[in-house]
mmCIF file with all atom_site columns, C-alpha atoms in Angstrom:
data_model
loop_
_atom_site.group_PDB
_atom_site.id
_atom_site.type_symbol
_atom_site.label_atom_id
_atom_site.label_alt_id
_atom_site.label_comp_id
_atom_site.label_asym_id
_atom_site.label_entity_id
_atom_site.label_seq_id
_atom_site.pdbx_PDB_ins_code
_atom_site.Cartn_x
_atom_site.Cartn_y
_atom_site.Cartn_z
_atom_site.occupancy
_atom_site.B_iso_or_equiv
_atom_site.pdbx_formal_charge
_atom_site.auth_seq_id
_atom_site.auth_comp_id
_atom_site.auth_asym_id
_atom_site.auth_atom_id
_atom_site.pdbx_PDB_model_num
ATOM 1   C CA . MET A 1 1   ? -16.769 -2.695  -29.854 1.00 0.00 ? 1   MET A CA 1
ATOM 2   C CA . LYS A 1 2   ? -14.464 -4.961  -27.861 1.00 0.00 ? 2   LYS A CA 1
ATOM 3   C CA . LYS A 1 3   ? -15.491 -5.767  -24.333 1.00 0.00 ? 3   LYS A CA 1
ATOM 4   C CA . VAL A 1 4   ? -12.710 -4.836  -21.646 1.00 0.00 ? 4   VAL A CA 1
ATOM 5   C CA . SER A 1 5   ? -11.320 -7.718  -19.731 1.00 0.00 ? 5   SER A CA 1
ATOM 6   C CA . PRO A 1 6   ? -12.756 -8.155  -16.365 1.00 0.00 ? 6   PRO A CA 1
ATOM 7   C CA . LEU A 1 7   ? -9.098  -8.521  -15.004 1.00 0.00 ? 7   LEU A CA 1
ATOM 8   C CA . LEU A 1 8   ? -8.537  -4.820  -16.102 1.00 0.00 ? 8   LEU A CA 1
ATOM 9   C CA . SER A 1 9   ? -12.055 -3.409  -15.312 1.00 0.00 ? 9   SER A CA 1
ATOM 10  C CA . ILE A 1 10  ? -12.294 -4.785  -11.831 1.00 0.00 ? 10  ILE A CA 1
ATOM 11  C CA . GLY A 1 11  ? -8.623  -3.863  -11.075 1.00 0.00 ? 11  GLY A CA 1
ATOM 12  C CA . VAL A 1 12  ? -8.999  -0.324  -12.207 1.00 0.00 ? 12  VAL A CA 1
ATOM 13  C CA . ARG A 1 13  ? -12.406 0.226   -10.638 1.00 0.00 ? 13  ARG A CA 1
ATOM 14  C CA . ASN A 1 14  ? -11.497 -1.300  -7.184  1.00 0.00 ? 14  ASN A CA 1
ATOM 15  C CA . GLY A 1 15  ? -7.850  0.166   -7.360  1.00 0.00 ? 15  GLY A CA 1
ATOM 16  C CA . ALA A 1 16  ? -9.323  3.705   -7.862  1.00 0.00 ? 16  ALA A CA 1
ATOM 17  C CA . ILE A 1 17  ? -11.698 3.335   -4.986  1.00 0.00 ? 17  ILE A CA 1
ATOM 18  C CA . ALA A 1 18  ? -9.036  1.819   -2.771  1.00 0.00 ? 18  ALA A CA 1
ATOM 19  C CA . GLY A 1 19  ? -6.393  4.653   -3.834  1.00 0.00 ? 19  GLY A CA 1
ATOM 20  C CA . VAL A 1 20  ? -8.951  7.420   -2.816  1.00 0.00 ? 20  VAL A CA 1
ATOM 21  C CA . LEU A 1 21  ? -9.812  5.550   0.471   1.00 0.00 ? 21  LEU A CA 1
ATOM 22  C CA . ALA A 1 22  ? -6.106  5.141   1.207   1.00 0.00 ? 22  ALA A CA 1
ATOM 23  C CA . ILE A 1 23  ? -5.337  8.847   1.025   1.00 0.00 ? 23  ILE A CA 1
ATOM 24  C CA . ALA A 1 24  ? -8.575  9.638   2.903   1.00 0.00 ? 24  ALA A CA 1
ATOM 25  C CA . LEU A 1 25  ? -7.444  7.400   5.728   1.00 0.00 ? 25  LEU A CA 1
ATOM 26  C CA . LEU A 1 26  ? -3.887  8.993   5.651   1.00 0.00 ? 26  LEU A CA 1
ATOM 27  C CA . ILE A 1 27  ? -5.434  12.525  5.777   1.00 0.00 ? 27  ILE A CA 1
ATOM 28  C CA . ALA A 1 28  ? -7.803  11.545  8.549   1.00 0.00 ? 28  ALA A CA 1
ATOM 29  C CA . THR A 1 29  ? -4.951  10.091  10.669  1.00 0.00 ? 29  THR A CA 1
ATOM 30  C CA . TYR A 1 30  ? -3.037  13.233  10.115  1.00 0.00 ? 30  TYR A CA 1
ATOM 31  C CA . TYR A 1 31  ? -5.956  15.733  11.159  1.00 0.00 ? 31  TYR A CA 1
ATOM 32  C CA . LEU A 1 32  ? -6.877  13.375  14.108  1.00 0.00 ? 32  LEU A CA 1
ATOM 33  C CA . GLY A 1 33  ? -3.381  13.676  15.490  1.00 0.00 ? 33  GLY A CA 1
ATOM 34  C CA . LEU A 1 34  ? -2.611  10.062  15.122  1.00 0.00 ? 34  LEU A CA 1
ATOM 35  C CA . PRO A 1 35  ? 0.979   8.966   14.146  1.00 0.00 ? 35  PRO A CA 1
ATOM 36  C CA . ILE A 1 36  ? 1.165   8.688   10.349  1.00 0.00 ? 36  ILE A CA 1
ATOM 37  C CA . ILE A 1 37  ? 4.268   6.568   10.601  1.00 0.00 ? 37  ILE A CA 1
ATOM 38  C CA . VAL A 1 38  ? 3.563   3.170   12.220  1.00 0.00 ? 38  VAL A CA 1
ATOM 39  C CA . SER A 1 39  ? 5.292   -0.124  11.961  1.00 0.00 ? 39  SER A CA 1
ATOM 40  C CA . PRO A 1 40  ? 4.997   -1.802  8.547   1.00 0.00 ? 40  PRO A CA 1
ATOM 41  C CA . PHE A 1 41  ? 3.318   -4.687  10.301  1.00 0.00 ? 41  PHE A CA 1
ATOM 42  C CA . VAL A 1 42  ? 0.280   -2.600  11.544  1.00 0.00 ? 42  VAL A CA 1
ATOM 43  C CA . ASP A 1 43  ? -0.122  -0.307  8.456   1.00 0.00 ? 43  ASP A CA 1
ATOM 44  C CA . PHE A 1 44  ? -3.711  0.270   7.622   1.00 0.00 ? 44  PHE A CA 1
ATOM 45  C CA . ARG A 1 45  ? -3.005  -0.516  3.986   1.00 0.00 ? 45  ARG A CA 1
ATOM 46  C CA . ILE A 1 46  ? -2.631  -4.142  4.908   1.00 0.00 ? 46  ILE A CA 1
ATOM 47  C CA . LEU A 1 47  ? -6.287  -4.248  5.867   1.00 0.00 ? 47  LEU A CA 1
ATOM 48  C CA . LEU A 1 48  ? -7.264  -1.935  3.010   1.00 0.00 ? 48  LEU A CA 1
ATOM 49  C CA . PHE A 1 49  ? -5.455  -4.068  0.421   1.00 0.00 ? 49  PHE A CA 1
ATOM 50  C CA . SER A 1 50  ? -6.767  -7.412  2.015   1.00 0.00 ? 50  SER A CA 1
ATOM 51  C CA . VAL A 1 51  ? -10.285 -6.309  1.782   1.00 0.00 ? 51  VAL A CA 1
ATOM 52  C CA . PHE A 1 52  ? -10.183 -4.913  -1.805  1.00 0.00 ? 52  PHE A CA 1
ATOM 53  C CA . ILE A 1 53  ? -8.070  -7.760  -3.270  1.00 0.00 ? 53  ILE A CA 1
ATOM 54  C CA . PHE A 1 54  ? -10.240 -10.294 -1.520  1.00 0.00 ? 54  PHE A CA 1
ATOM 55  C CA . PHE A 1 55  ? -13.439 -8.971  -3.002  1.00 0.00 ? 55  PHE A CA 1
ATOM 56  C CA . SER A 1 56  ? -11.820 -8.268  -6.416  1.00 0.00 ? 56  SER A CA 1
ATOM 57  C CA . LEU A 1 57  ? -10.660 -11.847 -6.669  1.00 0.00 ? 57  LEU A CA 1
ATOM 58  C CA . LYS A 1 58  ? -13.999 -13.186 -5.411  1.00 0.00 ? 58  LYS A CA 1
ATOM 59  C CA . GLU A 1 59  ? -15.866 -11.102 -8.032  1.00 0.00 ? 59  GLU A CA 1
ATOM 60  C CA . LEU A 1 60  ? -13.674 -12.162 -10.762 1.00 0.00 ? 60  LEU A CA 1
ATOM 61  C CA . ARG A 1 61  ? -13.892 -15.878 -9.743  1.00 0.00 ? 61  ARG A CA 1
ATOM 62  C CA . ASP A 1 62  ? -17.568 -16.123 -8.987  1.00 0.00 ? 62  ASP A CA 1
ATOM 63  C CA . VAL A 1 63  ? -19.235 -13.609 -11.459 1.00 0.00 ? 63  VAL A CA 1
ATOM 64  C CA . HIS A 1 64  ? -16.997 -13.589 -14.468 1.00 0.00 ? 64  HIS A CA 1
ATOM 65  C CA . GLN A 1 65  ? -15.357 -16.972 -14.632 1.00 0.00 ? 65  GLN A CA 1
ATOM 66  C CA . GLU A 1 66  ? -18.005 -19.387 -13.117 1.00 0.00 ? 66  GLU A CA 1
ATOM 67  C CA . GLY A 1 67  ? -16.150 -20.191 -10.057 1.00 0.00 ? 67  GLY A CA 1
ATOM 68  C CA . VAL A 1 68  ? -12.650 -20.726 -11.600 1.00 0.00 ? 68  VAL A CA 1
ATOM 69  C CA . LEU A 1 69  ? -9.622  -18.612 -10.639 1.00 0.00 ? 69  LEU A CA 1
ATOM 70  C CA . TYR A 1 70  ? -6.065  -19.415 -11.362 1.00 0.00 ? 70  TYR A CA 1
ATOM 71  C CA . PHE A 1 71  ? -3.152  -18.121 -9.428  1.00 0.00 ? 71  PHE A CA 1
ATOM 72  C CA . SER A 1 72  ? -1.767  -16.210 -12.345 1.00 0.00 ? 72  SER A CA 1
ATOM 73  C CA . GLN A 1 73  ? -5.223  -14.548 -12.966 1.00 0.00 ? 73  GLN A CA 1
ATOM 74  C CA . GLY A 1 74  ? -5.294  -13.598 -9.298  1.00 0.00 ? 74  GLY A CA 1
ATOM 75  C CA . MET A 1 75  ? -1.897  -12.108 -9.456  1.00 0.00 ? 75  MET A CA 1
ATOM 76  C CA . MET A 1 76  ? -2.699  -10.146 -12.598 1.00 0.00 ? 76  MET A CA 1
ATOM 77  C CA . LEU A 1 77  ? -5.821  -8.753  -11.206 1.00 0.00 ? 77  LEU A CA 1
ATOM 78  C CA . SER A 1 78  ? -4.138  -7.834  -8.031  1.00 0.00 ? 78  SER A CA 1
ATOM 79  C CA . PHE A 1 79  ? -1.120  -6.240  -9.702  1.00 0.00 ? 79  PHE A CA 1
ATOM 80  C CA . VAL A 1 80  ? -3.452  -3.930  -11.751 1.00 0.00 ? 80  VAL A CA 1
ATOM 81  C CA . MET A 1 81  ? -5.417  -2.880  -8.616  1.00 0.00 ? 81  MET A CA 1
ATOM 82  C CA . ILE A 1 82  ? -2.115  -2.374  -6.587  1.00 0.00 ? 82  ILE A CA 1
ATOM 83  C CA . MET A 1 83  ? -0.655  -0.296  -9.339  1.00 0.00 ? 83  MET A CA 1
ATOM 84  C CA . VAL A 1 84  ? -3.871  1.939   -9.749  1.00 0.00 ? 84  VAL A CA 1
ATOM 85  C CA . THR A 1 85  ? -4.088  2.299   -6.039  1.00 0.00 ? 85  THR A CA 1
ATOM 86  C CA . GLY A 1 86  ? -0.492  3.130   -5.640  1.00 0.00 ? 86  GLY A CA 1
ATOM 87  C CA . ILE A 1 87  ? -0.296  5.702   -8.502  1.00 0.00 ? 87  ILE A CA 1
ATOM 88  C CA . LEU A 1 88  ? -3.629  7.415   -7.517  1.00 0.00 ? 88  LEU A CA 1
ATOM 89  C CA . SER A 1 89  ? -2.933  7.515   -3.813  1.00 0.00 ? 89  SER A CA 1
ATOM 90  C CA . SER A 1 90  ? 0.660   8.816   -4.472  1.00 0.00 ? 90  SER A CA 1
ATOM 91  C CA . ILE A 1 91  ? -0.637  11.586  -6.829  1.00 0.00 ? 91  ILE A CA 1
ATOM 92  C CA . LEU A 1 92  ? -3.246  12.653  -4.175  1.00 0.00 ? 92  LEU A CA 1
ATOM 93  C CA . LEU A 1 93  ? -0.708  12.554  -1.543  1.00 0.00 ? 93  LEU A CA 1
ATOM 94  C CA . LEU A 1 94  ? 1.611   14.790  -3.490  1.00 0.00 ? 94  LEU A CA 1
ATOM 95  C CA . ALA A 1 95  ? -1.329  17.204  -3.983  1.00 0.00 ? 95  ALA A CA 1
ATOM 96  C CA . PHE A 1 96  ? -2.121  17.028  -0.359  1.00 0.00 ? 96  PHE A CA 1
ATOM 97  C CA . CYS A 1 97  ? 1.494   17.836  0.633   1.00 0.00 ? 97  CYS A CA 1
ATOM 98  C CA . SER A 1 98  ? 1.376   20.964  -1.579  1.00 0.00 ? 98  SER A CA 1
ATOM 99  C CA . VAL A 1 99  ? -1.835  22.103  -0.110  1.00 0.00 ? 99  VAL A CA 1
ATOM 100 C CA . GLU A 1 100 ? -1.132  21.262  3.554   1.00 0.00 ? 100 GLU A CA 1
ATOM 101 C CA . SER A 1 101 ? 2.165   22.981  4.313   1.00 0.00 ? 101 SER A CA 1
ATOM 102 C CA . THR A 1 102 ? 2.480   21.520  7.890   1.00 0.00 ? 102 THR A CA 1
ATOM 103 C CA . PHE A 1 103 ? 2.334   17.877  6.792   1.00 0.00 ? 103 PHE A CA 1
ATOM 104 C CA . ILE A 1 104 ? 5.921   17.649  5.703   1.00 0.00 ? 104 ILE A CA 1
ATOM 105 C CA . ASP A 1 105 ? 7.128   19.183  8.957   1.00 0.00 ? 105 ASP A CA 1
ATOM 106 C CA . SER A 1 106 ? 4.726   16.914  10.999  1.00 0.00 ? 106 SER A CA 1
ATOM 107 C CA . TYR A 1 107 ? 6.205   13.959  9.005   1.00 0.00 ? 107 TYR A CA 1
ATOM 108 C CA . ILE A 1 108 ? 9.834   15.003  9.662   1.00 0.00 ? 108 ILE A CA 1
ATOM 109 C CA . LYS A 1 109 ? 9.147   15.446  13.442  1.00 0.00 ? 109 LYS A CA 1
ATOM 110 C CA . THR A 1 110 ? 7.241   12.095  13.711  1.00 0.00 ? 110 THR A CA 1
ATOM 111 C CA . MET A 1 111 ? 9.970   10.187  11.777  1.00 0.00 ? 111 MET A CA 1
ATOM 112 C CA . THR A 1 112 ? 12.711  11.859  13.963  1.00 0.00 ? 112 THR A CA 1
ATOM 113 C CA . GLU A 1 113 ? 10.995  10.882  17.106  1.00 0.00 ? 113 GLU A CA 1
ATOM 114 C CA . PHE A 1 114 ? 10.446  7.362   15.666  1.00 0.00 ? 114 PHE A CA 1
ATOM 115 C CA . PHE A 1 115 ? 14.083  6.859   14.776  1.00 0.00 ? 115 PHE A CA 1
ATOM 116 C CA . GLN A 1 116 ? 15.247  8.304   18.110  1.00 0.00 ? 116 GLN A CA 1
ATOM 117 C CA . SER A 1 117 ? 13.163  5.844   19.950  1.00 0.00 ? 117 SER A CA 1
ATOM 118 C CA . PHE A 1 118 ? 15.124  3.054   18.537  1.00 0.00 ? 118 PHE A CA 1
ATOM 119 C CA . SER A 1 119 ? 17.070  0.957   20.989  1.00 0.00 ? 119 SER A CA 1
ATOM 120 C CA . ALA A 1 120 ? 20.688  0.064   20.629  1.00 0.00 ? 120 ALA A CA 1
ATOM 121 C CA . GLU A 1 121 ? 19.758  -3.363  19.479  1.00 0.00 ? 121 GLU A CA 1
ATOM 122 C CA . GLU A 1 122 ? 17.400  -2.062  16.739  1.00 0.00 ? 122 GLU A CA 1
ATOM 123 C CA . ILE A 1 123 ? 20.074  0.344   15.609  1.00 0.00 ? 123 ILE A CA 1
ATOM 124 C CA . ALA A 1 124 ? 22.629  -2.401  15.358  1.00 0.00 ? 124 ALA A CA 1
ATOM 125 C CA . ARG A 1 125 ? 20.109  -4.531  13.384  1.00 0.00 ? 125 ARG A CA 1
ATOM 126 C CA . TYR A 1 126 ? 19.247  -1.685  11.071  1.00 0.00 ? 126 TYR A CA 1
ATOM 127 C CA . GLY A 1 127 ? 22.887  -0.648  10.630  1.00 0.00 ? 127 GLY A CA 1
ATOM 128 C CA . LYS A 1 128 ? 24.429  2.210   12.546  1.00 0.00 ? 128 LYS A CA 1
ATOM 129 C CA . ASP A 1 129 ? 25.696  4.000   9.484   1.00 0.00 ? 129 ASP A CA 1
ATOM 130 C CA . THR A 1 130 ? 22.134  3.626   7.645   1.00 0.00 ? 130 THR A CA 1
ATOM 131 C CA . TYR A 1 131 ? 20.506  4.780   10.915  1.00 0.00 ? 131 TYR A CA 1
ATOM 132 C CA . GLU A 1 132 ? 22.634  7.835   11.337  1.00 0.00 ? 132 GLU A CA 1
ATOM 133 C CA . ARG A 1 133 ? 22.467  8.775   7.506   1.00 0.00 ? 133 ARG A CA 1
ATOM 134 C CA . ASN A 1 134 ? 18.744  8.543   7.598   1.00 0.00 ? 134 ASN A CA 1
ATOM 135 C CA . LEU A 1 135 ? 18.424  10.653  10.717  1.00 0.00 ? 135 LEU A CA 1
ATOM 136 C CA . VAL A 1 136 ? 20.845  13.321  9.214   1.00 0.00 ? 136 VAL A CA 1
ATOM 137 C CA . GLN A 1 137 ? 18.919  13.366  5.853   1.00 0.00 ? 137 GLN A CA 1
ATOM 138 C CA . LEU A 1 138 ? 15.548  13.514  7.349   1.00 0.00 ? 138 LEU A CA 1
ATOM 139 C CA . PRO A 1 139 ? 15.283  17.395  7.826   1.00 0.00 ? 139 PRO A CA 1
ATOM 140 C CA . SER A 1 140 ? 15.747  17.795  4.077   1.00 0.00 ? 140 SER A CA 1
ATOM 141 C CA . THR A 1 141 ? 12.848  15.465  3.262   1.00 0.00 ? 141 THR A CA 1
ATOM 142 C CA . ASN A 1 142 ? 10.461  16.736  0.594   1.00 0.00 ? 142 ASN A CA 1
ATOM 143 C CA . SER A 1 143 ? 7.049   15.826  -0.658  1.00 0.00 ? 143 SER A CA 1
ATOM 144 C CA . VAL A 1 144 ? 8.495   13.687  -3.583  1.00 0.00 ? 144 VAL A CA 1
ATOM 145 C CA . GLN A 1 145 ? 10.508  11.675  -1.156  1.00 0.00 ? 145 GLN A CA 1
ATOM 146 C CA . ILE A 1 146 ? 7.425   11.144  1.044   1.00 0.00 ? 146 ILE A CA 1
ATOM 147 C CA . THR A 1 147 ? 5.277   10.156  -1.973  1.00 0.00 ? 147 THR A CA 1
ATOM 148 C CA . THR A 1 148 ? 7.923   7.800   -3.399  1.00 0.00 ? 148 THR A CA 1
ATOM 149 C CA . ARG A 1 149 ? 8.247   6.034   -0.131  1.00 0.00 ? 149 ARG A CA 1
ATOM 150 C CA . TYR A 1 150 ? 4.474   5.837   0.246   1.00 0.00 ? 150 TYR A CA 1
ATOM 151 C CA . TYR A 1 151 ? 4.207   4.388   -3.278  1.00 0.00 ? 151 TYR A CA 1
ATOM 152 C CA . ILE A 1 152 ? 7.023   1.810   -2.721  1.00 0.00 ? 152 ILE A CA 1
ATOM 153 C CA . HIS A 1 153 ? 5.515   0.622   0.651   1.00 0.00 ? 153 HIS A CA 1
ATOM 154 C CA . SER A 1 154 ? 2.089   0.446   -1.106  1.00 0.00 ? 154 SER A CA 1
ATOM 155 C CA . LEU A 1 155 ? 3.448   -1.957  -3.694  1.00 0.00 ? 155 LEU A CA 1
ATOM 156 C CA . SER A 1 156 ? 5.266   -4.072  -1.240  1.00 0.00 ? 156 SER A CA 1
ATOM 157 C CA . ILE A 1 157 ? 2.296   -4.416  1.136   1.00 0.00 ? 157 ILE A CA 1
ATOM 158 C CA . GLY A 1 158 ? -0.066  -4.950  -1.737  1.00 0.00 ? 158 GLY A CA 1
ATOM 159 C CA . LEU A 1 159 ? 2.055   -7.737  -3.378  1.00 0.00 ? 159 LEU A CA 1
ATOM 160 C CA . PHE A 1 160 ? 2.567   -9.549  -0.256  1.00 0.00 ? 160 PHE A CA 1
ATOM 161 C CA . VAL A 1 161 ? -1.295  -9.508  0.428   1.00 0.00 ? 161 VAL A CA 1
ATOM 162 C CA . SER A 1 162 ? -1.941  -10.515 -3.200  1.00 0.00 ? 162 SER A CA 1
ATOM 163 C CA . ILE A 1 163 ? 0.255   -13.588 -3.132  1.00 0.00 ? 163 ILE A CA 1
ATOM 164 C CA . ILE A 1 164 ? -1.503  -14.800 0.043   1.00 0.00 ? 164 ILE A CA 1
ATOM 165 C CA . LEU A 1 165 ? -5.066  -13.990 -1.253  1.00 0.00 ? 165 LEU A CA 1
ATOM 166 C CA . SER A 1 166 ? -4.381  -15.461 -4.727  1.00 0.00 ? 166 SER A CA 1
ATOM 167 C CA . VAL A 1 167 ? -3.214  -18.753 -3.236  1.00 0.00 ? 167 VAL A CA 1
ATOM 168 C CA . ILE A 1 168 ? -6.160  -18.752 -0.880  1.00 0.00 ? 168 ILE A CA 1
ATOM 169 C CA . LEU A 1 169 ? -8.872  -17.896 -3.516  1.00 0.00 ? 169 LEU A CA 1
ATOM 170 C CA . ARG A 1 170 ? -7.592  -19.906 -6.474  1.00 0.00 ? 170 ARG A CA 1
ATOM 171 C CA . LYS A 1 171 ? -9.938  -22.605 -7.679  1.00 0.00 ? 171 LYS A CA 1
ATOM 172 C CA . GLN A 1 172 ? -9.286  -24.672 -10.736 1.00 0.00 ? 172 GLN A CA 1
ATOM 173 C CA . PRO A 1 173 ? -11.874 -26.390 -12.803 1.00 0.00 ? 173 PRO A CA 1
ATOM 174 C CA . ASN A 1 174 ? -12.896 -30.013 -11.928 1.00 0.00 ? 174 ASN A CA 1
ATOM 175 C CA . PRO A 1 175 ? -11.553 -32.469 -14.392 1.00 0.00 ? 175 PRO A CA 1
ATOM 176 C CA . LYS A 1 176 ? -14.281 -34.433 -15.890 1.00 0.00 ? 176 LYS A CA 1
#
């Protein structure tokens, strides 16, 4: 029987754990009454991805590859982990949206308040037409749109973090 690549096994295992933890944190913030929508720069997924990608890359480098990690290997492992995390947490979020009927209404209310808190300067930077279109379309938001947005944000956050950590943790063999 052929052994599964550590890139795949570590990525899937840690991605599944991170996906369950990501949705658990989202649900916890919802039930604790904390804002589910925060600035992308302080999203809890940044810390979550940082921790899981760091330890995944470190495990691959130190346990499976005798201290060697190339940037491309780091990116491949991170990509697998991010995809598994994003897909699993999005599926679980979709299930949560169907079970918790007040979640979508709470999301719409929070996002409306968030958009209405923009200053004129932020609206101009965002684009007045885009701002108004998003504000008008917000009441018709459904669970698929929320889940898609969550998935896309997870991918973008995860890829950003993975580039940084793949550069930091890369270690090439010493030439002899």
